[in-house]
mmCIF file of C-alpha atoms and ligand atoms in Angstrom:
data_model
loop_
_atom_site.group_PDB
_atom_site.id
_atom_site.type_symbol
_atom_site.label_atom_id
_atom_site.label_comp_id
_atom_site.label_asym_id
_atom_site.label_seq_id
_atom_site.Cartn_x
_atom_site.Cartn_y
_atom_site.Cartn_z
ATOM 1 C CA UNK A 1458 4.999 -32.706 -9.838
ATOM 2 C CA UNK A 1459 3.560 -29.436 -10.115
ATOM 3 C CA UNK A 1460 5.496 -26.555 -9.081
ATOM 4 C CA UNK A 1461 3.524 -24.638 -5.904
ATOM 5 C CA UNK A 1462 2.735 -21.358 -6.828
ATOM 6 C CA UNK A 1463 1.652 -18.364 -4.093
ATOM 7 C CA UNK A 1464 -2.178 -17.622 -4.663
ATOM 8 C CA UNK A 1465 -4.061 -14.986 -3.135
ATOM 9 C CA UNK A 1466 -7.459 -16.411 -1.941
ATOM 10 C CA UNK A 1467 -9.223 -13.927 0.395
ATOM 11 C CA UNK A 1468 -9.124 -9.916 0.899
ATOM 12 C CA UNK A 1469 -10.163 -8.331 3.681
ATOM 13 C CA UNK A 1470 -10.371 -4.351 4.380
ATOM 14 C CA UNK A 1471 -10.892 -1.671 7.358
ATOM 15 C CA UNK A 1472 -11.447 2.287 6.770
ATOM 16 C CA UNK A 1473 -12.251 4.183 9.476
ATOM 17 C CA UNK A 1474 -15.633 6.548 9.990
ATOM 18 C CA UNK A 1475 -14.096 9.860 10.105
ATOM 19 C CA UNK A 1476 -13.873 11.597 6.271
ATOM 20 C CA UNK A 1477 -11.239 14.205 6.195
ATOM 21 C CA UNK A 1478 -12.747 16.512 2.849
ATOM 22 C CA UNK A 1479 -10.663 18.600 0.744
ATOM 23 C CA UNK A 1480 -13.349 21.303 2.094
ATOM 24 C CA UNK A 1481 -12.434 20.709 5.860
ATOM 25 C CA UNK A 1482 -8.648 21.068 4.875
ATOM 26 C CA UNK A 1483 -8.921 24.053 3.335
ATOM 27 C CA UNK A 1484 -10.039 25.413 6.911
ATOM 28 C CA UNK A 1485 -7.416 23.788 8.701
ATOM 29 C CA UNK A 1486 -4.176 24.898 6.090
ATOM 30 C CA UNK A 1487 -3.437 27.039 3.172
ATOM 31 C CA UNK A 1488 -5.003 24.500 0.730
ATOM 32 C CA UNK A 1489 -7.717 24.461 -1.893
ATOM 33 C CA UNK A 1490 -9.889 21.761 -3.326
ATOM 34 C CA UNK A 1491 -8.932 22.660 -6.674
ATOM 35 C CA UNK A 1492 -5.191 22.729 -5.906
ATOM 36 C CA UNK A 1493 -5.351 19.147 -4.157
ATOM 37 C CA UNK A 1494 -7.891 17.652 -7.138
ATOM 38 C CA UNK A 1495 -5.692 18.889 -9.821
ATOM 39 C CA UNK A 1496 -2.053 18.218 -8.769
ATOM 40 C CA UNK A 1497 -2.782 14.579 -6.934
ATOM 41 C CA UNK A 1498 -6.509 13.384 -7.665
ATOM 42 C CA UNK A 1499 -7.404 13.757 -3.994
ATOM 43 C CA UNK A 1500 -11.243 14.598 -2.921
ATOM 44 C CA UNK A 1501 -10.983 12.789 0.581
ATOM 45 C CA UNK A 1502 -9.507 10.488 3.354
ATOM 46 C CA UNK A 1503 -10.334 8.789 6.255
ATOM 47 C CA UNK A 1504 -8.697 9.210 9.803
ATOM 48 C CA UNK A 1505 -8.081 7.566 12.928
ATOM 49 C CA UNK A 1506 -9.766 9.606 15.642
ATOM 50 C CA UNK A 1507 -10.064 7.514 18.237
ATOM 51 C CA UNK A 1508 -6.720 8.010 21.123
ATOM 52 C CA UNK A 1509 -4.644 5.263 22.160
ATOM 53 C CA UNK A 1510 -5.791 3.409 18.571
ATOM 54 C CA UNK A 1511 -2.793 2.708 16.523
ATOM 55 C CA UNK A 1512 -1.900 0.677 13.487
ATOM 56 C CA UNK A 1513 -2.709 -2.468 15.331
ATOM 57 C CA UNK A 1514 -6.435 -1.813 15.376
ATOM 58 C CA UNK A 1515 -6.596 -0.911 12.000
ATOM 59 C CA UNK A 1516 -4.873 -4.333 11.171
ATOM 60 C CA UNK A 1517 -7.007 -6.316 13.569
ATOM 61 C CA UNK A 1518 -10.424 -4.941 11.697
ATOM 62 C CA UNK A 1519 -9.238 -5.745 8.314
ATOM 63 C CA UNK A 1520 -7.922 -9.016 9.499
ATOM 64 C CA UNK A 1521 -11.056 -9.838 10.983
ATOM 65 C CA UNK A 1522 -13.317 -8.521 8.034
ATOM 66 C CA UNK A 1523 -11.095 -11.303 5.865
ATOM 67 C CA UNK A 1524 -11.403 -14.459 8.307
ATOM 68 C CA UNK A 1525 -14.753 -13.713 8.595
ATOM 69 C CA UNK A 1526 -15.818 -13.662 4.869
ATOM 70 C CA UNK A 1527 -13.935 -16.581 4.106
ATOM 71 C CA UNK A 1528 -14.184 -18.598 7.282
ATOM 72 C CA UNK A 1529 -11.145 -19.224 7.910
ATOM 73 C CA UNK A 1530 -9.711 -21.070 10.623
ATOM 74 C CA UNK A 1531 -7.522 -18.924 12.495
ATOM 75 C CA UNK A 1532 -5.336 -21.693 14.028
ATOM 76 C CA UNK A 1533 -4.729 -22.669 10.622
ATOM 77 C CA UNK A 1534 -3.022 -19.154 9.783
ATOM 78 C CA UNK A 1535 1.091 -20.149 10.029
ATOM 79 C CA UNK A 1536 2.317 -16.501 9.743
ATOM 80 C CA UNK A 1537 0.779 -12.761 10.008
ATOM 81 C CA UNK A 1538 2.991 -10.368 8.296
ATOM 82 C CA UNK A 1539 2.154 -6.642 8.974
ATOM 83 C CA UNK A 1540 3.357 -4.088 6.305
ATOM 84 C CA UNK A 1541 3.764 -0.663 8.017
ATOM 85 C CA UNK A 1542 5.135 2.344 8.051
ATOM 86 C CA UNK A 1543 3.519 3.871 11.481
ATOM 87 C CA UNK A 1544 3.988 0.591 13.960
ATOM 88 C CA UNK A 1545 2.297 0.731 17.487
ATOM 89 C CA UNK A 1546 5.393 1.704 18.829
ATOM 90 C CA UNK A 1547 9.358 0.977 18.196
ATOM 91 C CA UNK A 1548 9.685 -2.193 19.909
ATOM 92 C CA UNK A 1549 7.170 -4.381 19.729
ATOM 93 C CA UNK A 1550 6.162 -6.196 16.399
ATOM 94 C CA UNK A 1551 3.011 -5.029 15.561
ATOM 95 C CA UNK A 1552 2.638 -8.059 14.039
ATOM 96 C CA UNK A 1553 2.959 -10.010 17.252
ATOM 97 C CA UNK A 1554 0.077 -8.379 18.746
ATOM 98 C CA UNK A 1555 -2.373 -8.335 16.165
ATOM 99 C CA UNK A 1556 -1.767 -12.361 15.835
ATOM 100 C CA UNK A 1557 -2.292 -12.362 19.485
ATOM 101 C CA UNK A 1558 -5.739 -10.649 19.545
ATOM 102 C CA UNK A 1559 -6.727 -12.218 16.016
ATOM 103 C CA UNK A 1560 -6.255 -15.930 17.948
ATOM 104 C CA UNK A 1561 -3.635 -16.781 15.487
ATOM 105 C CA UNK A 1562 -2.194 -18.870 17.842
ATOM 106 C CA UNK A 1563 -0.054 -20.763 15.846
ATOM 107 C CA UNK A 1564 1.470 -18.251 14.091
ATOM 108 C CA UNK A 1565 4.760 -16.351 14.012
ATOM 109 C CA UNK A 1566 4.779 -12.825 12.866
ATOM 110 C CA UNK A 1567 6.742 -10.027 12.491
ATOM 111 C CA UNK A 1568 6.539 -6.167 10.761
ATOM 112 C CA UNK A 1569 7.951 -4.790 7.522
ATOM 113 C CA UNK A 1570 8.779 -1.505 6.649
ATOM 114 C CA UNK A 1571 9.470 -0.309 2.885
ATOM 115 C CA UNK A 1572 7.593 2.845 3.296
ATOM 116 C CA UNK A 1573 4.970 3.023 0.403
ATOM 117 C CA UNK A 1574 6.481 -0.490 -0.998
ATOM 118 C CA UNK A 1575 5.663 -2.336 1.956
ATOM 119 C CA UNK A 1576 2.917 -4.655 0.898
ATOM 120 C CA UNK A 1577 4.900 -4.731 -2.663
ATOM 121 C CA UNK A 1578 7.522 -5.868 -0.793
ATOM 122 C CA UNK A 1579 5.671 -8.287 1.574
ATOM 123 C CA UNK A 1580 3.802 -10.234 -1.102
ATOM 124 C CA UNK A 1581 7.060 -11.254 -1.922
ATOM 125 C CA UNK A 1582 7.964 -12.658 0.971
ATOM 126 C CA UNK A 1583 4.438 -14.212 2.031
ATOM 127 C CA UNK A 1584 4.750 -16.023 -1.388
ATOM 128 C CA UNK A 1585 8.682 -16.929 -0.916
ATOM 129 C CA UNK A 1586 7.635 -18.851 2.190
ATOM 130 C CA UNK A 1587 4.503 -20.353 0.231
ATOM 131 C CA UNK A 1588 6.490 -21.263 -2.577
ATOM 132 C CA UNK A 1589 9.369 -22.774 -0.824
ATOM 133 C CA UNK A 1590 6.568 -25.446 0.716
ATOM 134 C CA UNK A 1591 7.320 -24.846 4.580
ATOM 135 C CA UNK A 1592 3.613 -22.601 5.268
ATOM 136 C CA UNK A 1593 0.939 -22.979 3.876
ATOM 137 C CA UNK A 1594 -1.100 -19.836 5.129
ATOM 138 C CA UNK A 1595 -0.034 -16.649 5.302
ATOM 139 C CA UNK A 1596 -2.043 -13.283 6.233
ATOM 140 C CA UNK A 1597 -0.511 -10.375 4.995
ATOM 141 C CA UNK A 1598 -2.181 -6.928 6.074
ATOM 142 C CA UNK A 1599 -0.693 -3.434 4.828
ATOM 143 C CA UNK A 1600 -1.842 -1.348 8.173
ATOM 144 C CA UNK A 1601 -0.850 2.883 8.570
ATOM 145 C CA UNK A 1602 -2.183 5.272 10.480
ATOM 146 C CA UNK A 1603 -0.718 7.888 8.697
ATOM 147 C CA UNK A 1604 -2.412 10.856 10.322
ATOM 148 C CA UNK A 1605 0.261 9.720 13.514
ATOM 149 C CA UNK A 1606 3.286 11.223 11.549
ATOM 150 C CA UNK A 1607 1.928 14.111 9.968
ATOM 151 C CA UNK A 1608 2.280 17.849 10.655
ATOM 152 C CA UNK A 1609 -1.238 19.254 10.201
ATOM 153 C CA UNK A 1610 -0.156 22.134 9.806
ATOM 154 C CA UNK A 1611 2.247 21.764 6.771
ATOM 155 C CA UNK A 1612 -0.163 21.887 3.443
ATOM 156 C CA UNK A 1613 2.608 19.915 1.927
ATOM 157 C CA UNK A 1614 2.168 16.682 3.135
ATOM 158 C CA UNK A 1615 -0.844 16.861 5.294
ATOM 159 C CA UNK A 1616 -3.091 16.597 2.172
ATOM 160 C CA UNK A 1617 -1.859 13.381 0.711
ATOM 161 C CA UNK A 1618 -2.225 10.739 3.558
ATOM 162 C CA UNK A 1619 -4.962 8.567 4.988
ATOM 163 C CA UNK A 1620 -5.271 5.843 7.454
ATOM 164 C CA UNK A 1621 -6.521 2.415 6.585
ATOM 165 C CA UNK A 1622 -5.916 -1.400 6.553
ATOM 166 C CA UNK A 1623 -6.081 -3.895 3.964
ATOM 167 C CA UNK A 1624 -5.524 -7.784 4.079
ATOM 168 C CA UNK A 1625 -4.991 -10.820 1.906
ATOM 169 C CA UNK A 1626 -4.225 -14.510 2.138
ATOM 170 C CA UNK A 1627 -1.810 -16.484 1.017
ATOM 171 C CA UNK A 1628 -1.698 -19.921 -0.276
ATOM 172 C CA UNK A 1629 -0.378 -22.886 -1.787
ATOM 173 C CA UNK A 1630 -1.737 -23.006 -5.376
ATOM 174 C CA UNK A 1631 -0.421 -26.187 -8.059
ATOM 175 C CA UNK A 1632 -2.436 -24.748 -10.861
ATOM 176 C CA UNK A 1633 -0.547 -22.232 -12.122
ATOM 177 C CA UNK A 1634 -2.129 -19.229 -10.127
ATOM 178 C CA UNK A 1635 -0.776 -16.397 -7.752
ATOM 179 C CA UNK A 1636 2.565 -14.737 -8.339
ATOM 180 C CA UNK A 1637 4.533 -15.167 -11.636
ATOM 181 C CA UNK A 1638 7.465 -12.760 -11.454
ATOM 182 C CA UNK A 1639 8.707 -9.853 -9.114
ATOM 183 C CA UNK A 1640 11.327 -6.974 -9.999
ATOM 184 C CA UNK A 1641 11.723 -5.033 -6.507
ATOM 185 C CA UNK A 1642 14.487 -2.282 -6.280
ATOM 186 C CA UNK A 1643 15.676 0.087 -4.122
ATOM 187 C CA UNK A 1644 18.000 3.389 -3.906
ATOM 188 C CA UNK A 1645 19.138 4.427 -0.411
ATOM 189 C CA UNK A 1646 20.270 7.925 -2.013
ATOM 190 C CA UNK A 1647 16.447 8.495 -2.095
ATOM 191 C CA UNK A 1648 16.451 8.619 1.573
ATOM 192 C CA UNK A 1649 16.927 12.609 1.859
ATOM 193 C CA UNK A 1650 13.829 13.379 -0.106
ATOM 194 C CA UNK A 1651 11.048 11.671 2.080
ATOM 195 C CA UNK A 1652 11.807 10.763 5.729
ATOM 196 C CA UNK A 1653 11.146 11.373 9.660
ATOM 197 C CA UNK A 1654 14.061 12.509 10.956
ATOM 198 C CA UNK A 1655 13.829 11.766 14.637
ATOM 199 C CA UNK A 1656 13.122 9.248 16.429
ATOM 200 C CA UNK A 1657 15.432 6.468 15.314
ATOM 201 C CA UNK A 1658 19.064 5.751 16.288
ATOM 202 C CA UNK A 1659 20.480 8.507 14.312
ATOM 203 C CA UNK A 1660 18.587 11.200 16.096
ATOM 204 C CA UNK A 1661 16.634 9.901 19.502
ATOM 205 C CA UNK A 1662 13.463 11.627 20.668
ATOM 206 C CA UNK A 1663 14.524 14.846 22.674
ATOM 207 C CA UNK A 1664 12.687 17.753 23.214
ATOM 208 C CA UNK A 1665 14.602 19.506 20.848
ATOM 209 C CA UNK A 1666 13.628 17.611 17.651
ATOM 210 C CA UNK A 1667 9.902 17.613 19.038
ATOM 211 C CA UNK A 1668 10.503 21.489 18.975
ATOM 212 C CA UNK A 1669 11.941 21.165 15.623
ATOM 213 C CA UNK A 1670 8.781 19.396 14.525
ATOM 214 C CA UNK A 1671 11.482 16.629 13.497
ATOM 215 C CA UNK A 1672 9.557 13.706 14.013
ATOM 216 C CA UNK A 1673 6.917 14.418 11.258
ATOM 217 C CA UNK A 1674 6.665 13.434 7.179
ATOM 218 C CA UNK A 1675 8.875 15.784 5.623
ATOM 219 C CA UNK A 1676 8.885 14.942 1.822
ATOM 220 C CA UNK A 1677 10.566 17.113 -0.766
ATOM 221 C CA UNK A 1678 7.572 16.312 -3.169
ATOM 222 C CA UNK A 1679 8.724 17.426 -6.262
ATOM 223 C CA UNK A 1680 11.802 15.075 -6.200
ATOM 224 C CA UNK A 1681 10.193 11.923 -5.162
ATOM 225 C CA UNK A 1682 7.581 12.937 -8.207
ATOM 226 C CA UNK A 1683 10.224 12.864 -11.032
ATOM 227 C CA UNK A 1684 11.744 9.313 -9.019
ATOM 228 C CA UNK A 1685 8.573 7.961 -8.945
ATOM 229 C CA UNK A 1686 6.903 8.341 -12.126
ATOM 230 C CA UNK A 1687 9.800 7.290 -14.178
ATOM 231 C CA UNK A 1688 10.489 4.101 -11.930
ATOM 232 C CA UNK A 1689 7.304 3.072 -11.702
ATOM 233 C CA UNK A 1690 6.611 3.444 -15.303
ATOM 234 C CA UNK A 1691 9.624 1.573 -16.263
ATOM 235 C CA UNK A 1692 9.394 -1.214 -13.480
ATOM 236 C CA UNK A 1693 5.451 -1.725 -14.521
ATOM 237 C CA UNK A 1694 7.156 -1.894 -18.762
ATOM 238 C CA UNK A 1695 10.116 -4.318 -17.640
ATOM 239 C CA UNK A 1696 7.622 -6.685 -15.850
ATOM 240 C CA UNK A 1697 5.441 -6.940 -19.132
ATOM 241 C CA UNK A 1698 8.220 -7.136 -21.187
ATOM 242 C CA UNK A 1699 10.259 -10.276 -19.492
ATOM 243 C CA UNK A 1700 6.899 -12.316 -19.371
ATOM 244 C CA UNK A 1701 5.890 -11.392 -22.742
ATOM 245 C CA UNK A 1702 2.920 -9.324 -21.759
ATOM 246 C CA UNK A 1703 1.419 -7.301 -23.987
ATOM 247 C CA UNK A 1704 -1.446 -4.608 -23.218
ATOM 248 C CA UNK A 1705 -4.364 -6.779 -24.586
ATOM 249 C CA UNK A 1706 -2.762 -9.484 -21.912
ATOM 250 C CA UNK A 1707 -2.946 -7.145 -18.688
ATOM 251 C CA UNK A 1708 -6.107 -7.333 -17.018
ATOM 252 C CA UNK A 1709 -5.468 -4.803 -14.512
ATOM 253 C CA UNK A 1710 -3.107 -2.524 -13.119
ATOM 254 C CA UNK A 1711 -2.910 -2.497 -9.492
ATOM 255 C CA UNK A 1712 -0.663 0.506 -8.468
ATOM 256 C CA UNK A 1713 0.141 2.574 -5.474
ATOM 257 C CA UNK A 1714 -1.958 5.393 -4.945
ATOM 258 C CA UNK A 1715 0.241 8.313 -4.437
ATOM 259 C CA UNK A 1716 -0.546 10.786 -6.782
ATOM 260 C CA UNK A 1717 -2.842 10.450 -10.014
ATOM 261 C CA UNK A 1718 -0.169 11.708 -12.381
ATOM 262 C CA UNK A 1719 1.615 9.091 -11.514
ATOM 263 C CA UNK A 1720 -0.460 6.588 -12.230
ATOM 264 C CA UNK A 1721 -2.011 7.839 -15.212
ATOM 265 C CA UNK A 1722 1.738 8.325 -16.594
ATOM 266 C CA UNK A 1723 2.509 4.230 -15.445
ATOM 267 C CA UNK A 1724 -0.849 3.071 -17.301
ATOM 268 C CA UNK A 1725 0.252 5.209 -20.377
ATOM 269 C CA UNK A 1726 3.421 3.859 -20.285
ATOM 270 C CA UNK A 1727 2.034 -0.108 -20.452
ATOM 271 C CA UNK A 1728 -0.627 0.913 -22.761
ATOM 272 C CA UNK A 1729 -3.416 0.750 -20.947
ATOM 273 C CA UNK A 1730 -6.595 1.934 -21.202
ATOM 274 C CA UNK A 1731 -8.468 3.602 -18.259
ATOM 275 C CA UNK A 1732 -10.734 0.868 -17.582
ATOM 276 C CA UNK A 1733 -8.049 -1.320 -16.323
ATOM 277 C CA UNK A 1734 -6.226 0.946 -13.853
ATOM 278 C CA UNK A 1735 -7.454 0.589 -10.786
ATOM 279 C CA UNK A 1736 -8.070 3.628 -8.870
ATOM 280 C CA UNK A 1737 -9.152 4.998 -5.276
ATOM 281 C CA UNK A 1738 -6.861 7.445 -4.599
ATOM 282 C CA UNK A 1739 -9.990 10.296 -4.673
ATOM 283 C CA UNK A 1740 -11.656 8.541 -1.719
ATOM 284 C CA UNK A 1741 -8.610 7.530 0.647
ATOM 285 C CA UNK A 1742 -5.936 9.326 -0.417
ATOM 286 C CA UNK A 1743 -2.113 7.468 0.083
ATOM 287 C CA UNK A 1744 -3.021 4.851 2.821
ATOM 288 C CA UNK A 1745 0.722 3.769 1.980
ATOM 289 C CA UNK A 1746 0.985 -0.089 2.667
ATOM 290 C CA UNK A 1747 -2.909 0.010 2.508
ATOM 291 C CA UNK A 1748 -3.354 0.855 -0.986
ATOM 292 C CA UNK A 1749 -2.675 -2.140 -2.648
ATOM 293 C CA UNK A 1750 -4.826 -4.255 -0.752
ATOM 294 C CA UNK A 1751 -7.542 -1.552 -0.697
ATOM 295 C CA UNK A 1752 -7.747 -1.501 -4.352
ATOM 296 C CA UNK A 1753 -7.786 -5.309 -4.731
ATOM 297 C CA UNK A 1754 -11.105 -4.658 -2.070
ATOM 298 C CA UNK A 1755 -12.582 -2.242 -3.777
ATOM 299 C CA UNK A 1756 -12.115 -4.290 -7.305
ATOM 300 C CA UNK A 1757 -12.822 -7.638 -5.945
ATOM 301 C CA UNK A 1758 -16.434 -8.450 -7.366
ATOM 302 C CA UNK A 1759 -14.800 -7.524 -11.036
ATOM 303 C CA UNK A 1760 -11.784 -10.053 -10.688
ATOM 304 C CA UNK A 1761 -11.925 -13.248 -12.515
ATOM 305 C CA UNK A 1762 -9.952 -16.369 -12.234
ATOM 306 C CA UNK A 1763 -7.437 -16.370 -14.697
ATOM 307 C CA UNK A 1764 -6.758 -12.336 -14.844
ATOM 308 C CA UNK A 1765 -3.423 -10.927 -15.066
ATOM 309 C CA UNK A 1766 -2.523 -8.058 -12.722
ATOM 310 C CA UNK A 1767 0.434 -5.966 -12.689
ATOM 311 C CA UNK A 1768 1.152 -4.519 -9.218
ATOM 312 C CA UNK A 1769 3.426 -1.814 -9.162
ATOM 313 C CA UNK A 1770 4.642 0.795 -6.127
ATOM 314 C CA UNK A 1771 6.985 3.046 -5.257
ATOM 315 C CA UNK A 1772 8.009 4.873 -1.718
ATOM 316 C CA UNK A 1773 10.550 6.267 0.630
ATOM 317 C CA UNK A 1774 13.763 4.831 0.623
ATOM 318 C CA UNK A 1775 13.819 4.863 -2.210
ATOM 319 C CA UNK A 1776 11.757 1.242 -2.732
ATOM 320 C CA UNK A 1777 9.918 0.357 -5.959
ATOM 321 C CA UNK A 1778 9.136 -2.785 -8.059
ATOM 322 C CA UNK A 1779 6.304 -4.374 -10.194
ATOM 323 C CA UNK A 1780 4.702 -7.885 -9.396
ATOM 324 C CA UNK A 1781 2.896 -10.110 -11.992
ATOM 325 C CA UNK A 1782 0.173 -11.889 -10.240
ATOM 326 C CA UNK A 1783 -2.233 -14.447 -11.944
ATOM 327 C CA UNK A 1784 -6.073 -13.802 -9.821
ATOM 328 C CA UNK A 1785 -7.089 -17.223 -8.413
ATOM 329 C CA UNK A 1786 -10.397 -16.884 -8.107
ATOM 330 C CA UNK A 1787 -14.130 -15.212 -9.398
ATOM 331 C CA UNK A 1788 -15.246 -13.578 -6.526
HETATM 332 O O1 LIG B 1184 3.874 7.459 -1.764
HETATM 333 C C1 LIG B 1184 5.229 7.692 -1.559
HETATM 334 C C2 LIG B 1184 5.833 8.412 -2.676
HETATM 335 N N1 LIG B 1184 5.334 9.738 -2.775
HETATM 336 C C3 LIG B 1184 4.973 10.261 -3.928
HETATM 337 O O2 LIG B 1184 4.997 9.568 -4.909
HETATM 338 C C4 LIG B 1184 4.592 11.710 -3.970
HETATM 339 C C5 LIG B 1184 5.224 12.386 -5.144
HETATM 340 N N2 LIG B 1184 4.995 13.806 -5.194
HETATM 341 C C6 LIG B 1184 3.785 14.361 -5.452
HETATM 342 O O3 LIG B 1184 2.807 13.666 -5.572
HETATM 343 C C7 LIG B 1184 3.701 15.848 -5.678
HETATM 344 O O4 LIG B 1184 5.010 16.356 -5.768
HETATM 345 C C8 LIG B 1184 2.938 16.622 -4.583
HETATM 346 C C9 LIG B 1184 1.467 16.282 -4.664
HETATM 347 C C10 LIG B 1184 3.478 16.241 -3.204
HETATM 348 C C11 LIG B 1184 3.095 18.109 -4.814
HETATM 349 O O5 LIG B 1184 2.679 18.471 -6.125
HETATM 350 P P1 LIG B 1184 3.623 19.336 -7.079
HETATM 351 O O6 LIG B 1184 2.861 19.560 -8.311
HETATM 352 O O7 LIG B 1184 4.934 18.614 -7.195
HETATM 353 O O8 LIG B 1184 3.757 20.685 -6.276
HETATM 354 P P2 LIG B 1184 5.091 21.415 -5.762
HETATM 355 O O9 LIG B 1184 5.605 20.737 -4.557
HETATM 356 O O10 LIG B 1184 6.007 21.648 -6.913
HETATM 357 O O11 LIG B 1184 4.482 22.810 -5.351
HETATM 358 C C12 LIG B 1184 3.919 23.725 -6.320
HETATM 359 C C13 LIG B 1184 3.344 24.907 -5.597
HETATM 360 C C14 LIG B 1184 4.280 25.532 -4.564
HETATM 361 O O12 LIG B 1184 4.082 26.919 -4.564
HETATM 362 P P3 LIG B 1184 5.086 27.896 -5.341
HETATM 363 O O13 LIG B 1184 6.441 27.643 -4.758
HETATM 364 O O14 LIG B 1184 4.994 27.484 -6.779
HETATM 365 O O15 LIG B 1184 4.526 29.234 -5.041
HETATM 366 C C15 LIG B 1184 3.789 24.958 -3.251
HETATM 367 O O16 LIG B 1184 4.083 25.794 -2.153
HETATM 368 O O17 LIG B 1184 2.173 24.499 -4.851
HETATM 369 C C16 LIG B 1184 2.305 24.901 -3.490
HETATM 370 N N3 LIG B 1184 1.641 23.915 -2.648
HETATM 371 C C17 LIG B 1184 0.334 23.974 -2.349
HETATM 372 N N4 LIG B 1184 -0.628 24.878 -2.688
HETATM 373 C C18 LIG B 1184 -1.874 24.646 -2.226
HETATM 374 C C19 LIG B 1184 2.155 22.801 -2.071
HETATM 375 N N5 LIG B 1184 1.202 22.165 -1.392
HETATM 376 C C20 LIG B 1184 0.064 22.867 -1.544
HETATM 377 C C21 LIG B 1184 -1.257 22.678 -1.093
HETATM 378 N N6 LIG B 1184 -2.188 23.596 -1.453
HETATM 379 N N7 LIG B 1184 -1.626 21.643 -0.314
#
């Protein structure tokens, strides 16, 4: 018998209207275009205006943009996974009411939260259930709304996020498609270099620590940097290596979009040439667990059946890893 491998068969996105512009920061903080171009590859990003919209809606849009360009049956749908960072609130899944108002009635669903790894992380574990032959479709959507958690008044952070949603579908696949290998890590020592400190059970909300401005990004950039563009790098390398890989066999890079550098230094590192790195980090900025479905979005008329992509992130935590993903489909 064939063994079941975990395709992805449908992509779905959301972005909302409002563009923030390097030129509208650089009224609202000490910022310049040139400084944000240069250092992360920036030009713009989209944000959430609307009030009482969270994550959720974000999720719910790209969801919807994916059932209805495949026409899918939603009963069908076994399990909606949300990969966030900036959930509705605490307590409730996120997930649970995004099935809800999708009519994924037959569903179960929950969140998960690896910071900038969280799709990464959740294509794993959309494909684990696949693979193991007890669903046989899951909808994974990478949903922030970054603009929630950020201090728009610090030009250190403020800069780098945007909101956005992104969506794809898993399935059962016997010919050979969808994932082929994962190498996820993590290093809880990396947890001091990009967090929100209040909030959670170490430090409850208080008016103190909203005072203290404590329940904002705070990222000690220049750290995470040197973390991420050596792990990523080396996850993207170990992935090709172990599957025999070489540059002529990867299609396409899929990576995180945190910083251009970054990228660019990943791609190096696996040979690539330009052409095969996918890229939207000028127009969105980090969507965190948006940007890997985003890309795939952006990309999807140029996929072909039968192409090899390399995904590879990294984020607070620390989380990283690479996944090697055979493209099931021409678009
Ligand atoms: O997605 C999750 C994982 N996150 C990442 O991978 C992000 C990794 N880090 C980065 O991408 C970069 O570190 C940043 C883009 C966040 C910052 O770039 P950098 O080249 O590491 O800058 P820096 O933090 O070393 O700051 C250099 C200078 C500082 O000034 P001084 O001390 O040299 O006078 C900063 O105050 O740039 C200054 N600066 C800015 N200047 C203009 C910091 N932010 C800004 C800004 N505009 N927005």
């Amino acid at each position: 018998m064939a063994k079941t491998t975990a395709a992805i068969t449908a992509v779905g996105a959301y972005l909302p209207d409002f563009v923030l512009t390097n030129q509208l920061l650089e009224t609202m903080v000490d910022t310049t275009d040139e400084w944000i171009t240069t250092r992360t590859g920036i030009k713009e990003r989209r944000i959430l205006k609307e009030e009482g919209k969270g994550s959720s809606f974000l999720a719910i849009k790209a969801a919807e943009d994916l059932i209805q360009k495949r026409g899918l049956d939603v009963t069908e749908i076994d399990m909606v996974l949300v990969a966030t960072a900036t959930p509705d609130m605490p307590v409730a899944a996120t997930a649970a009411y995004v099935a809800s108002e999708i009519g994924a009635v037959n569903a179960f669903s929950y969140d998960l939260q690896a910071a900038c790894s969280s799709f990464l992380y959740g294509m794993s574990t959309a494909a684990s259930y696949i693979e193991s032959g007890k669903y046989k479709k899951i909808l994974l959507i990478g949903a922030d709304k970054m603009s929630s958690i950020l201090d728009y008044t610090d030009r250190t952070t403020c800069i780098i996020f945007g909101d956005a949603a992104g969506a794809v579908l898993f399935e059962p696949d016997e010919e050979g498609f969808g994932l082929q290998d994962e190498y996820l890590r993590t290093d809880g020592s990396g947890r001091q270099f990009l967090k929100i400190d209040a909030g959670g059970s170490i430090l409850p909300a208080s008016a103190e620590t909203v005072k203290n401005k404590q329940h904002f990004v705070f990222q000690d950039g220049k750290s995470v940097f040197k973390f991420a563009v050596s792990n990523m790098a080396d996850v993207a390398a170990k992935i090709m290596e172990r599957n025999q890989l070489s540059h002529k066999d990867v299609d396409w890079l899929v990576p995180h979009q945190a910083n251009r550098r970054i990228i660019d230094a990943t791609a190096k590192r696996m040979g690539l040439e330009d052409s095969k790195v996918m890229m939207n980090i000028h127009r969105y900025g980090n969507t965190t667990s948006a940007t890997l479905p985003l890309l795939l979005y952006d990309y999807q008329k140029q996929l072909k059946r039968g192409d090899n992509l390399i995904f590879a992130a990294f984020g607070g935590g620390f989380t990283w890893g690479a996944i090697y993903l055979k493209w099931a489909y021409n678009s």
